[in-house]
mmCIF file of C-alpha atoms and ligand atoms in Angstrom:
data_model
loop_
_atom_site.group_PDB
_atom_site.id
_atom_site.type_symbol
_atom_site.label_atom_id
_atom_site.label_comp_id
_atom_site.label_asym_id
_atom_site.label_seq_id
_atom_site.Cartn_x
_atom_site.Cartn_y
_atom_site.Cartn_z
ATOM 1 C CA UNK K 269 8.899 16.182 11.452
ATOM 2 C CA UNK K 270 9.146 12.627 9.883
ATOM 3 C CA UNK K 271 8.349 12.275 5.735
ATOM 4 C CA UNK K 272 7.514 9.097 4.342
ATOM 5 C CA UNK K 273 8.760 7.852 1.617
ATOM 6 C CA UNK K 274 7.793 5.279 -0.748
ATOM 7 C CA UNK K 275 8.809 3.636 -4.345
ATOM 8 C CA UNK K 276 7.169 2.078 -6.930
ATOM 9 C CA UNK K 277 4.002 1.563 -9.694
ATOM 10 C CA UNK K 278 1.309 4.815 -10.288
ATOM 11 C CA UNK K 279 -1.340 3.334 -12.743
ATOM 12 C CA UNK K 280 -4.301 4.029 -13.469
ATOM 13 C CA UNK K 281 -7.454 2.004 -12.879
ATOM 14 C CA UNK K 282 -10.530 1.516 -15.408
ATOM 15 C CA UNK K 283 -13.382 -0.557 -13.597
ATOM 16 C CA UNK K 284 -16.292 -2.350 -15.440
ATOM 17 C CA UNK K 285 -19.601 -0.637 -14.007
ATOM 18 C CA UNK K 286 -21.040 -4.503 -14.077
ATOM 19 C CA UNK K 287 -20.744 -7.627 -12.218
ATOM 20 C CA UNK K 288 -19.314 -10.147 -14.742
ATOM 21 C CA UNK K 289 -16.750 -12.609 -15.792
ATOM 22 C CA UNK K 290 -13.840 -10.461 -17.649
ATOM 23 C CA UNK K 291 -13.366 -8.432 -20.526
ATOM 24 C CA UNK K 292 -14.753 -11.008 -23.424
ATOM 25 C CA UNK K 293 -17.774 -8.719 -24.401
ATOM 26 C CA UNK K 294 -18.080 -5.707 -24.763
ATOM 27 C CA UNK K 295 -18.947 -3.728 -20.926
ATOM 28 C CA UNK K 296 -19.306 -0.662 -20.005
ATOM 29 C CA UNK K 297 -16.060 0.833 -18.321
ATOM 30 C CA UNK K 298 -15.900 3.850 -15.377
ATOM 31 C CA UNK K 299 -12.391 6.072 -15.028
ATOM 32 C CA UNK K 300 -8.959 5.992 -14.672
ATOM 33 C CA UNK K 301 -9.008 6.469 -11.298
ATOM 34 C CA UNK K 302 -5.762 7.133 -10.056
ATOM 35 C CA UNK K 303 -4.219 3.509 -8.021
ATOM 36 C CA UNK K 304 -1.349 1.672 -7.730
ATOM 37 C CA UNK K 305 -0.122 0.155 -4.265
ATOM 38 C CA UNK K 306 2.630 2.689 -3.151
ATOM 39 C CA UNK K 307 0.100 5.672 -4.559
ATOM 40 C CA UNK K 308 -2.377 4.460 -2.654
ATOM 41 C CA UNK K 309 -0.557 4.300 0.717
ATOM 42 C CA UNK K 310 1.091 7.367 0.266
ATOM 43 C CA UNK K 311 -1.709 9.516 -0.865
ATOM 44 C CA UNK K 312 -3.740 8.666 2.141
ATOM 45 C CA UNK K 313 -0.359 9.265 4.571
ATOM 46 C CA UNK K 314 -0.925 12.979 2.408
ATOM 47 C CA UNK K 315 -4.265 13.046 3.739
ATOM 48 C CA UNK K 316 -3.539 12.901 7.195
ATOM 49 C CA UNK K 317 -1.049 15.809 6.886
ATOM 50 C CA UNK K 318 1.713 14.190 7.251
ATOM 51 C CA UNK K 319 4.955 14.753 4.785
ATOM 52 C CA UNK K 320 4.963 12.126 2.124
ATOM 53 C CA UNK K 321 6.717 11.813 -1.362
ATOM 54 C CA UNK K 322 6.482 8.972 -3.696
ATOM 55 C CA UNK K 323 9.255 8.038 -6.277
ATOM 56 C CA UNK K 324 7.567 6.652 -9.588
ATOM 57 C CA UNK K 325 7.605 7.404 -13.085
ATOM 58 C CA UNK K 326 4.948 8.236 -15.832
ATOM 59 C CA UNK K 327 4.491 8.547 -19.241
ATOM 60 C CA UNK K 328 3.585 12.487 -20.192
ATOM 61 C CA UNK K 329 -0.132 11.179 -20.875
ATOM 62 C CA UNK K 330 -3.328 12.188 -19.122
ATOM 63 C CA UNK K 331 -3.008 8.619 -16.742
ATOM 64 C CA UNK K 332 0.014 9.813 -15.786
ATOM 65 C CA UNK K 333 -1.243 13.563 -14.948
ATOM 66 C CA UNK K 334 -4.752 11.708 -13.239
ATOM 67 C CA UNK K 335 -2.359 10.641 -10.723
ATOM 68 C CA UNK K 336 -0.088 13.273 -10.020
ATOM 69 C CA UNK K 337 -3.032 15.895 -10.086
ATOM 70 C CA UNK K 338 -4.830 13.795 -7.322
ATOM 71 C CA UNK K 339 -1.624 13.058 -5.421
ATOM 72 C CA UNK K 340 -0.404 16.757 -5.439
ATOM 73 C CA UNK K 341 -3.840 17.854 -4.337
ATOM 74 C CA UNK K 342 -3.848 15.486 -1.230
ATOM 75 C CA UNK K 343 -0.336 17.250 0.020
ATOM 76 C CA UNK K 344 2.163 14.288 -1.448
ATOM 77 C CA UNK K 345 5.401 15.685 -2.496
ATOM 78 C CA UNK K 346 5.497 14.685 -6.410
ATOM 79 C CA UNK K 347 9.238 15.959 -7.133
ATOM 80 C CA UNK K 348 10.260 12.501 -7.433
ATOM 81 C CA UNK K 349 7.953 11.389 -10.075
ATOM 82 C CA UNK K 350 9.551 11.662 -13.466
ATOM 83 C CA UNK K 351 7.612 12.372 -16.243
ATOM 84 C CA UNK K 352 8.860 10.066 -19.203
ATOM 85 C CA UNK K 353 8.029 12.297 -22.715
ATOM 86 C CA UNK K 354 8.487 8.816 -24.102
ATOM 87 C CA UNK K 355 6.976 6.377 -21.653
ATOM 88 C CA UNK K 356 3.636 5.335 -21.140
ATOM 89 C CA UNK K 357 1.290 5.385 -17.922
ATOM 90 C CA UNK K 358 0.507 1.791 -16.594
ATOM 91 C CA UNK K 359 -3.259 0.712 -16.626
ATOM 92 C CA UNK K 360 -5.581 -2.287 -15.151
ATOM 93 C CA UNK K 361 -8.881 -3.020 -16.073
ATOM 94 C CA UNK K 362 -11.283 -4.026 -13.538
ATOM 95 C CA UNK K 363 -14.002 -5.988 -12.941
ATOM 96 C CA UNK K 364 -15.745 -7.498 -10.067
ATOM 97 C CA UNK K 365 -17.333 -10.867 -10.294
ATOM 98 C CA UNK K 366 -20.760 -12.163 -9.105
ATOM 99 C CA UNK K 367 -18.628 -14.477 -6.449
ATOM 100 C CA UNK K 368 -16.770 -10.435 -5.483
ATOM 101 C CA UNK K 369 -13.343 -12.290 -6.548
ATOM 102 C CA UNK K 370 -11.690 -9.411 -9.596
ATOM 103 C CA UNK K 371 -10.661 -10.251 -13.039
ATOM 104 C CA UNK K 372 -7.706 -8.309 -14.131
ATOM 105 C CA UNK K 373 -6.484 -7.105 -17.654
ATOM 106 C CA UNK K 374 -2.483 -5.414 -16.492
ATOM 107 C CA UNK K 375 -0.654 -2.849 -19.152
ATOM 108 C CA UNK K 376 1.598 -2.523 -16.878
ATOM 109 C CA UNK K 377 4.773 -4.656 -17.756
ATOM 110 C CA UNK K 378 6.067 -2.318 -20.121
ATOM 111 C CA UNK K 379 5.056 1.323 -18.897
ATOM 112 C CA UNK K 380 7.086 4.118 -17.441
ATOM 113 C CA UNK K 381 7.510 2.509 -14.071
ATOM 114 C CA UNK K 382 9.109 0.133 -14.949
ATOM 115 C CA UNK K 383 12.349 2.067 -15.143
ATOM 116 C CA UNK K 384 12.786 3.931 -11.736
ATOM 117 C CA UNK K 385 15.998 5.548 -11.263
ATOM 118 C CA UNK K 386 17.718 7.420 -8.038
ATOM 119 C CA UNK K 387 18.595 10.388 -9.279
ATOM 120 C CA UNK K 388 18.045 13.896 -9.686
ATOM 121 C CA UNK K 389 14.979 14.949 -7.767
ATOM 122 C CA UNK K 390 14.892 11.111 -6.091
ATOM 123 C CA UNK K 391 18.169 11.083 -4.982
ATOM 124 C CA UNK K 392 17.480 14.121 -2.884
ATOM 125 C CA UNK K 393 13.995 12.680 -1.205
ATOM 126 C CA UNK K 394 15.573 9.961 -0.467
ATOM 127 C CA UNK K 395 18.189 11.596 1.404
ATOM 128 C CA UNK K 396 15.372 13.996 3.013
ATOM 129 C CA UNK K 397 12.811 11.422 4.088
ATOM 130 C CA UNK K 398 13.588 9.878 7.493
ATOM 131 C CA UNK K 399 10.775 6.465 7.209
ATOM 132 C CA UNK K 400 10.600 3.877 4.099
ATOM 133 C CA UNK K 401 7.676 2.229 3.431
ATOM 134 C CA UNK K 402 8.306 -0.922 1.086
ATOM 135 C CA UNK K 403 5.411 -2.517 -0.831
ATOM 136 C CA UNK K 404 6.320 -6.101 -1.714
ATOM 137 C CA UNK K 405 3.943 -5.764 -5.183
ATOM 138 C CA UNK K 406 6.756 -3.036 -6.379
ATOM 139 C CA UNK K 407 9.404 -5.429 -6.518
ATOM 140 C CA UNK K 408 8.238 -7.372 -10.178
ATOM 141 C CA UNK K 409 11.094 -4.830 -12.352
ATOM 142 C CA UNK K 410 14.582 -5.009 -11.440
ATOM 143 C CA UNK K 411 15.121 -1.458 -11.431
ATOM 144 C CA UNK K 412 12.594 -0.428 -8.884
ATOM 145 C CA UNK K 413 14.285 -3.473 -6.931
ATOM 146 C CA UNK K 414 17.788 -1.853 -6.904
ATOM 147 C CA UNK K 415 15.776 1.803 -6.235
ATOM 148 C CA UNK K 416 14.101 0.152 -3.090
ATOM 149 C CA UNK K 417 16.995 -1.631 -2.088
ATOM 150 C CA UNK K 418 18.990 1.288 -1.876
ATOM 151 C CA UNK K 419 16.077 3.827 -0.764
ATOM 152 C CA UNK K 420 15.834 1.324 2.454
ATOM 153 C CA UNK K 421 19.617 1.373 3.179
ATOM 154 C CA UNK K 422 20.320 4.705 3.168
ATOM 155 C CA UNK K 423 17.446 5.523 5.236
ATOM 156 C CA UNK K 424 17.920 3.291 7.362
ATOM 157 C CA UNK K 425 21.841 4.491 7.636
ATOM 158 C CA UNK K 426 20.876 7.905 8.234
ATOM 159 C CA UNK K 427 18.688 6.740 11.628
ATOM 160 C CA UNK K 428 15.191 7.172 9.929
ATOM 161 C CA UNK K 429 12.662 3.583 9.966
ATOM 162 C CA UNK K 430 11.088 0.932 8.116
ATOM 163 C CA UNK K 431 7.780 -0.399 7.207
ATOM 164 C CA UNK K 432 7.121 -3.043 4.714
ATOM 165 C CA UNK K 433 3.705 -4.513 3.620
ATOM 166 C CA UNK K 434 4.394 -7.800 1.369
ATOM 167 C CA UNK K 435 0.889 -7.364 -0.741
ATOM 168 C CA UNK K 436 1.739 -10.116 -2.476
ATOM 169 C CA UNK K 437 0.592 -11.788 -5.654
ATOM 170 C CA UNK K 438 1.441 -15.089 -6.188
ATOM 171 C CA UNK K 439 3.097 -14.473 -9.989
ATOM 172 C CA UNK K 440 5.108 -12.001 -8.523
ATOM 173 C CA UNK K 441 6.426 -14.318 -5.755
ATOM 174 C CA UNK K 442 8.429 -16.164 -8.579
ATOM 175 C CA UNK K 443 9.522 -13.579 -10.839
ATOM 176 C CA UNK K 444 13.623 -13.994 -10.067
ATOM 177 C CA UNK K 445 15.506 -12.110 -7.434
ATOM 178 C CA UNK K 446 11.911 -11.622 -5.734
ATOM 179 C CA UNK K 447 12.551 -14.189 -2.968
ATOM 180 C CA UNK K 448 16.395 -12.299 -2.494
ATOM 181 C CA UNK K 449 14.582 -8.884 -2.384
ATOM 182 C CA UNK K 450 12.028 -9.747 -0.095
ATOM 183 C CA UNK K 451 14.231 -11.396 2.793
ATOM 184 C CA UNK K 452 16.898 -7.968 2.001
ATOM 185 C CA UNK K 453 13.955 -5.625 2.926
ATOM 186 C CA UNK K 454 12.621 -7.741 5.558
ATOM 187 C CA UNK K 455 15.915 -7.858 7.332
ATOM 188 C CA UNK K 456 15.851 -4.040 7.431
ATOM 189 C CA UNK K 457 11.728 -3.736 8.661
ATOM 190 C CA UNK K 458 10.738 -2.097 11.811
ATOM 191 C CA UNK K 459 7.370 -2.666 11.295
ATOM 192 C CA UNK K 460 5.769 -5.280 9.147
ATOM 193 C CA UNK K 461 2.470 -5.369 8.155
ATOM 194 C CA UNK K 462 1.311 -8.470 6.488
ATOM 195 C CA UNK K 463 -2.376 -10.106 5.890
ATOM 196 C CA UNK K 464 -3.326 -13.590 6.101
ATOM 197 C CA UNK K 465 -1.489 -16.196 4.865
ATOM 198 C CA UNK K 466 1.497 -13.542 3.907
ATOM 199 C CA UNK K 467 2.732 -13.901 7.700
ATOM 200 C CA UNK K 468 3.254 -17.422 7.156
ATOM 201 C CA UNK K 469 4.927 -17.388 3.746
ATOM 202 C CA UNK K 470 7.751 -14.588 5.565
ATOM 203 C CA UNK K 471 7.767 -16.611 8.279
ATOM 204 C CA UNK K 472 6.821 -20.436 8.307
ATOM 205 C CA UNK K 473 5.552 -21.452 11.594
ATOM 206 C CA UNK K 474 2.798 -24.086 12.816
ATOM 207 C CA UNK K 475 1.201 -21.128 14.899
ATOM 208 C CA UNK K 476 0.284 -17.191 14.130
ATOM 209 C CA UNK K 477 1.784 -16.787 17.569
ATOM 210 C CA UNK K 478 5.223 -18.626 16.678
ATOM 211 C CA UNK K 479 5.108 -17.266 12.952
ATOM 212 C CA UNK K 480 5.156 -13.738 14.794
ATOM 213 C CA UNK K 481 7.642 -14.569 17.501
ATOM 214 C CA UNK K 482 10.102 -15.593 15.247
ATOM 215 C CA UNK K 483 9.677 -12.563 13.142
ATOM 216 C CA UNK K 484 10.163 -10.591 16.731
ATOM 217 C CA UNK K 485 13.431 -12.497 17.404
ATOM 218 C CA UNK K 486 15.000 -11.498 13.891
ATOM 219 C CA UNK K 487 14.477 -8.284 14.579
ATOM 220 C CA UNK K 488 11.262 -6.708 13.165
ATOM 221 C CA UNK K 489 9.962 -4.195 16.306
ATOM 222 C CA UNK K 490 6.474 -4.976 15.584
ATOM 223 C CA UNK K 491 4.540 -6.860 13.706
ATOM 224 C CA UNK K 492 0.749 -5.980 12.765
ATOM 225 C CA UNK K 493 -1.484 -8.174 11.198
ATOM 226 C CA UNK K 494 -4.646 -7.639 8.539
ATOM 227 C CA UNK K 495 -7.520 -9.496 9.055
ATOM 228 C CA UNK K 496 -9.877 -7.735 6.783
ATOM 229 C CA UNK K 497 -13.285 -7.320 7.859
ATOM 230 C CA UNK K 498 -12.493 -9.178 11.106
ATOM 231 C CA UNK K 499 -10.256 -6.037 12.153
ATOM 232 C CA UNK K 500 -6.017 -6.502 12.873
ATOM 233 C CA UNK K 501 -3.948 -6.928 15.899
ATOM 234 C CA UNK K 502 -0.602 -5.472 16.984
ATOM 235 C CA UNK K 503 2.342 -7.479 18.534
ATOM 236 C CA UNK K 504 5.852 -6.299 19.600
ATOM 237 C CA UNK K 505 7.981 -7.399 22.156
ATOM 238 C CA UNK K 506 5.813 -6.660 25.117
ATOM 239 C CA UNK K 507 2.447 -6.183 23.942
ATOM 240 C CA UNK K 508 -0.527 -7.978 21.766
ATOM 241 C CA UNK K 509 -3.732 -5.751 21.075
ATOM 242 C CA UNK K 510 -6.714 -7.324 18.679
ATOM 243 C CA UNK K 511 -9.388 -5.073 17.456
ATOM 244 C CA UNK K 512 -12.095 -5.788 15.750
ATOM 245 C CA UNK K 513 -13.001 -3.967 12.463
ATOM 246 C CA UNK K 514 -15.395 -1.141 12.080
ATOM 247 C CA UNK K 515 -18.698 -2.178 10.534
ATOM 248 C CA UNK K 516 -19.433 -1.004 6.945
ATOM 249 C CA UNK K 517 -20.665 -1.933 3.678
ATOM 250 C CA UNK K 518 -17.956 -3.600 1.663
ATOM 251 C CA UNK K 519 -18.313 -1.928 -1.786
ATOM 252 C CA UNK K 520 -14.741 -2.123 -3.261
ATOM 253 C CA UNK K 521 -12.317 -3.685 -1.406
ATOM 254 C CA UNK K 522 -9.176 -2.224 -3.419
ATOM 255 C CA UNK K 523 -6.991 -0.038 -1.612
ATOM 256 C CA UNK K 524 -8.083 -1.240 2.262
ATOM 257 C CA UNK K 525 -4.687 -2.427 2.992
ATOM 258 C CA UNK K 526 -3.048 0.144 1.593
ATOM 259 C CA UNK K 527 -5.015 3.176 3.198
ATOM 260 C CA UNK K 528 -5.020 1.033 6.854
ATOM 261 C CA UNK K 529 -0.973 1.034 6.552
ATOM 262 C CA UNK K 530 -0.570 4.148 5.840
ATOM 263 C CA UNK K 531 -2.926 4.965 8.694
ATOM 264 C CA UNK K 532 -1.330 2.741 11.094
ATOM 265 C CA UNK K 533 2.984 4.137 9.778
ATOM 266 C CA UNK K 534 1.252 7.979 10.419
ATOM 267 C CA UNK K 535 -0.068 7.270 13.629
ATOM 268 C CA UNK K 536 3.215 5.088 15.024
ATOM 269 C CA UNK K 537 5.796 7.754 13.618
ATOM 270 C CA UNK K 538 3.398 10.469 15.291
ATOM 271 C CA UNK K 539 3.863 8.654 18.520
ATOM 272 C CA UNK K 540 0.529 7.094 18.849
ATOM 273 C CA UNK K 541 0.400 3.830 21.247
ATOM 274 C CA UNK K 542 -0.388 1.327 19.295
ATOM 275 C CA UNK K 543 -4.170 0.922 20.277
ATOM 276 C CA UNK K 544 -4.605 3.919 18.861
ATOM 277 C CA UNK K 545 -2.562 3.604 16.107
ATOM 278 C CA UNK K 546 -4.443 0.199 15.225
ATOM 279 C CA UNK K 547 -8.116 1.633 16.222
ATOM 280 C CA UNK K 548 -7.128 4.792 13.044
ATOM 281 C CA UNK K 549 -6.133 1.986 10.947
ATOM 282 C CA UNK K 550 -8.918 0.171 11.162
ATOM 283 C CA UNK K 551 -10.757 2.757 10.732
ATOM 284 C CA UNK K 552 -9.417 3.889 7.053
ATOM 285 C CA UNK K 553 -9.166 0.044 6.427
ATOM 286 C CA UNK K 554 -13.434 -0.062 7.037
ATOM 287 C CA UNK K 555 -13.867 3.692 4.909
ATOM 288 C CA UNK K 556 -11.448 2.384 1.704
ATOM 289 C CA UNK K 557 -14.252 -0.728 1.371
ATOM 290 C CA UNK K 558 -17.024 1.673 1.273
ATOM 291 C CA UNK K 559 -16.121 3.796 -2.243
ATOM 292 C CA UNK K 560 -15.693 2.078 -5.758
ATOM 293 C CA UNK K 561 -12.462 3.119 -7.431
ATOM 294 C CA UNK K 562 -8.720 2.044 -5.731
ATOM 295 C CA UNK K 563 -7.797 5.465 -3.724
ATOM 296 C CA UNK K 564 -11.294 6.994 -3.605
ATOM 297 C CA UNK K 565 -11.256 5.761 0.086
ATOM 298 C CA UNK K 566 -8.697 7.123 1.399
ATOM 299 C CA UNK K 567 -9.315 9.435 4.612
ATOM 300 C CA UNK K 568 -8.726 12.755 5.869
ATOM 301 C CA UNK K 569 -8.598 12.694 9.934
ATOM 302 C CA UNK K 570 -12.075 14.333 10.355
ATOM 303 C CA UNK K 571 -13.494 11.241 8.240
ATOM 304 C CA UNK K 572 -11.928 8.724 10.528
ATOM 305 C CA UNK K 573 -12.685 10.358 13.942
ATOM 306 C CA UNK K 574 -16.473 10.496 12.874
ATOM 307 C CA UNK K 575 -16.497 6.870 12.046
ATOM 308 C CA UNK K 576 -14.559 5.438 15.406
ATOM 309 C CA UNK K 577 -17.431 8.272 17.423
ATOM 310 C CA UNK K 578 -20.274 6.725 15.438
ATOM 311 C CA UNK K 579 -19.522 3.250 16.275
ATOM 312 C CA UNK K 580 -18.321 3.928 19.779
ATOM 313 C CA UNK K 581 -22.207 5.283 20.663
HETATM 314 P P1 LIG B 8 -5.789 -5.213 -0.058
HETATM 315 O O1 LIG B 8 -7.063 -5.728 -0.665
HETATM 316 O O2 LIG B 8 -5.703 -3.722 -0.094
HETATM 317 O O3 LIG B 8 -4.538 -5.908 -0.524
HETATM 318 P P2 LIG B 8 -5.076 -6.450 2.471
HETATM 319 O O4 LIG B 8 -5.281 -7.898 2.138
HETATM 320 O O5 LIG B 8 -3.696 -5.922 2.576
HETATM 321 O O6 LIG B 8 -5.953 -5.541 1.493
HETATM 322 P P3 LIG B 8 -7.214 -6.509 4.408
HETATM 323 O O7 LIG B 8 -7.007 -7.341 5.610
HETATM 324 O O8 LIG B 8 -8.144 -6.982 3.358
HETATM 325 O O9 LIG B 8 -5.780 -6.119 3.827
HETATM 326 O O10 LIG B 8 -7.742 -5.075 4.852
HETATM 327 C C1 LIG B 8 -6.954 -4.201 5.616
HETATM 328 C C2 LIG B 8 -7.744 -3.634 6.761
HETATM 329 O O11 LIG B 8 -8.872 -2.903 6.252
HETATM 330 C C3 LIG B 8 -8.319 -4.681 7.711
HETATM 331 O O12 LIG B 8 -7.363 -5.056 8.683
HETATM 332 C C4 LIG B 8 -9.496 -3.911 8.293
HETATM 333 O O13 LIG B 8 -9.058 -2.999 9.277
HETATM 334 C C5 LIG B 8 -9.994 -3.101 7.095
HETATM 335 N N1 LIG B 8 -11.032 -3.796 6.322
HETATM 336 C C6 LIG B 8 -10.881 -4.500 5.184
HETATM 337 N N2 LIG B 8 -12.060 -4.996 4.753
HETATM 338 C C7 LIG B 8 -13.002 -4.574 5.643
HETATM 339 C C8 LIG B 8 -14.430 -4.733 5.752
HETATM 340 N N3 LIG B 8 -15.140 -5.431 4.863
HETATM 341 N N4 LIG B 8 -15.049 -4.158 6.809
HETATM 342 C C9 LIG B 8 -14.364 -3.450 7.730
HETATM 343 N N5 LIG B 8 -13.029 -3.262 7.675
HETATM 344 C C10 LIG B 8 -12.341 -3.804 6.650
#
């Protein structure tokens, strides 16, 4: 059986239980809840039952235990998590405006993930883990860089595949050697899964259509493209499938992408067409939106057949 791998930042999120402009005044605060891109994706690839590990770091601090409690629990293979008696666990604080844009407050720049090494336990998953999925927002520290970097290539080397969502911020576009890392992972990607305007920043083009087709040319296998509550569409060399999304109530819309790719990478390394691949995507995409709190969407297979037999009646 496939195991997916991934690298990168395990925070914890604190969310402000009112609509509001930032952290000025005093508010009243809900969590941590466990979150961070790559421990998003992977704990909801843990849901589905498929093999999944996760190479991150954490201070020895109840954040840090939050997260590998709730990632153990969901079947994500935690051995390459090191727990850093001297580090610190990252943290955001939320909050959600009136207009549903988020403020931010990051202590993140300076906390045990920072510092991701390959070795010891994650030199071993790496070498046991046959698909890489790379989140672009991991890239801001240039260890994790040379951790993905390498993770990728020797994967990729030993036959196993290659997803990469960009989930890009714009201050993390220009912190230096981003650009480099970026076109180094892309280069490697079997299956790239960006939103938006992210297709068109990878691959300038006047037209989604020749944005994509250029990507097909350089030799991503398929590309498949977020659309948030409009749904996401699939194209590789010989086929182009749209569906629209699932309709729910958008509560919190942290974590969507993240539990949708992991849905789509478990369904396409299960050997899935990619209809159906795309219809379970969409389908964890729609549940994430409907639960405050970053992974408290994610999925279990049950969940998501209910919701595509509900809205197929
Ligand atoms: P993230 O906020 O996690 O970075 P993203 O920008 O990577 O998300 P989106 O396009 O926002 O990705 O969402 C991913 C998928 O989740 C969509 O393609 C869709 O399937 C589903 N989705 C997101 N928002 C909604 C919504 N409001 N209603 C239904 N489905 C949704």
């Amino acid at each position: 059986q496939s195991k997916v791998l991934t690298i990168g930042e395990v925070l914890v999120e604190i969310v402000a239980t009112e609509r509001g402009d930032g952290f000025r005044e005093p508010v009243k605060l809900i969590g941590p809840f466990p979150s961070g891109a790559p421990a998003i994706f992977i704990d909801q690839v843990g849901k589905l039952g498929q093999a999944a590990a996760i190479i991150s770091r954490v201070g020895d601090d109840d954040f840090g235990h939050v997260n590998l409690d709730r990632l153990k629990r969901d079947g994500v293979d935690v051995s390459g998590i090191e727990v850093d008696p001297l580090g610190t666990t990252g943290s955001a604080f939320v909050r959600y405006r009136e207009d549903g844009g988020r403020n931010f407050v990051f202590n993140i720049r300076h906390s045990a993930c920072g510092t991701i090494e390959l070795k010891g336990p994650a030199a071993d998953l790496v070498e046991s883990c046959t698909h890489m999925h790379v989140m672009g927002s991991s890239l801001y520290a240039p260890s994790v860089v040379d951790a993905v970097l390498k993770a990728t290539r020797t994967i990729k080397e030993n036959g196993g595949t290659v997803s990469f969502d960009p989930n890009l911020r714009a201050e993390i576009l220009n912190s230096p050697g981003m650009r480099e890392a970026l076109a180094t992972v892309l280069a490697e990607t079997d299956l790239f899964l960006p939103s938006g305007e992210e297709l068109f920043l990878f691959s300038p083009a006047d037209s989604e259509a020749e944005a994509i087709a250029n990507l097909l040319k350089s030799g991503v296998k398929a590309v498949v493209l977020k659309r948030g509550a409009a749904g996401a569409s699939y194209v590789d060399a010989t086929r182009e499938i749209s569906l629209p999304g699932f309709r729910v109530t958008e509560v919190d819309p942290t974590g969507a992408g993240d539990c949708f790719g992991a849905t789509f990478v478990t369904f396409w390394l299960g050997g899935a067409d990619p209809e159906t691949a795309l219809r379970y995507a969409n389908a964890a995409g729609a549940r994430a939106v409907t639960r405050s709190g970053p992974m408290e969407g994610a999925s279990t297979r049950a969940e998501l057949d209910a919701l595509i037999a509900e809205q197929r009646s």
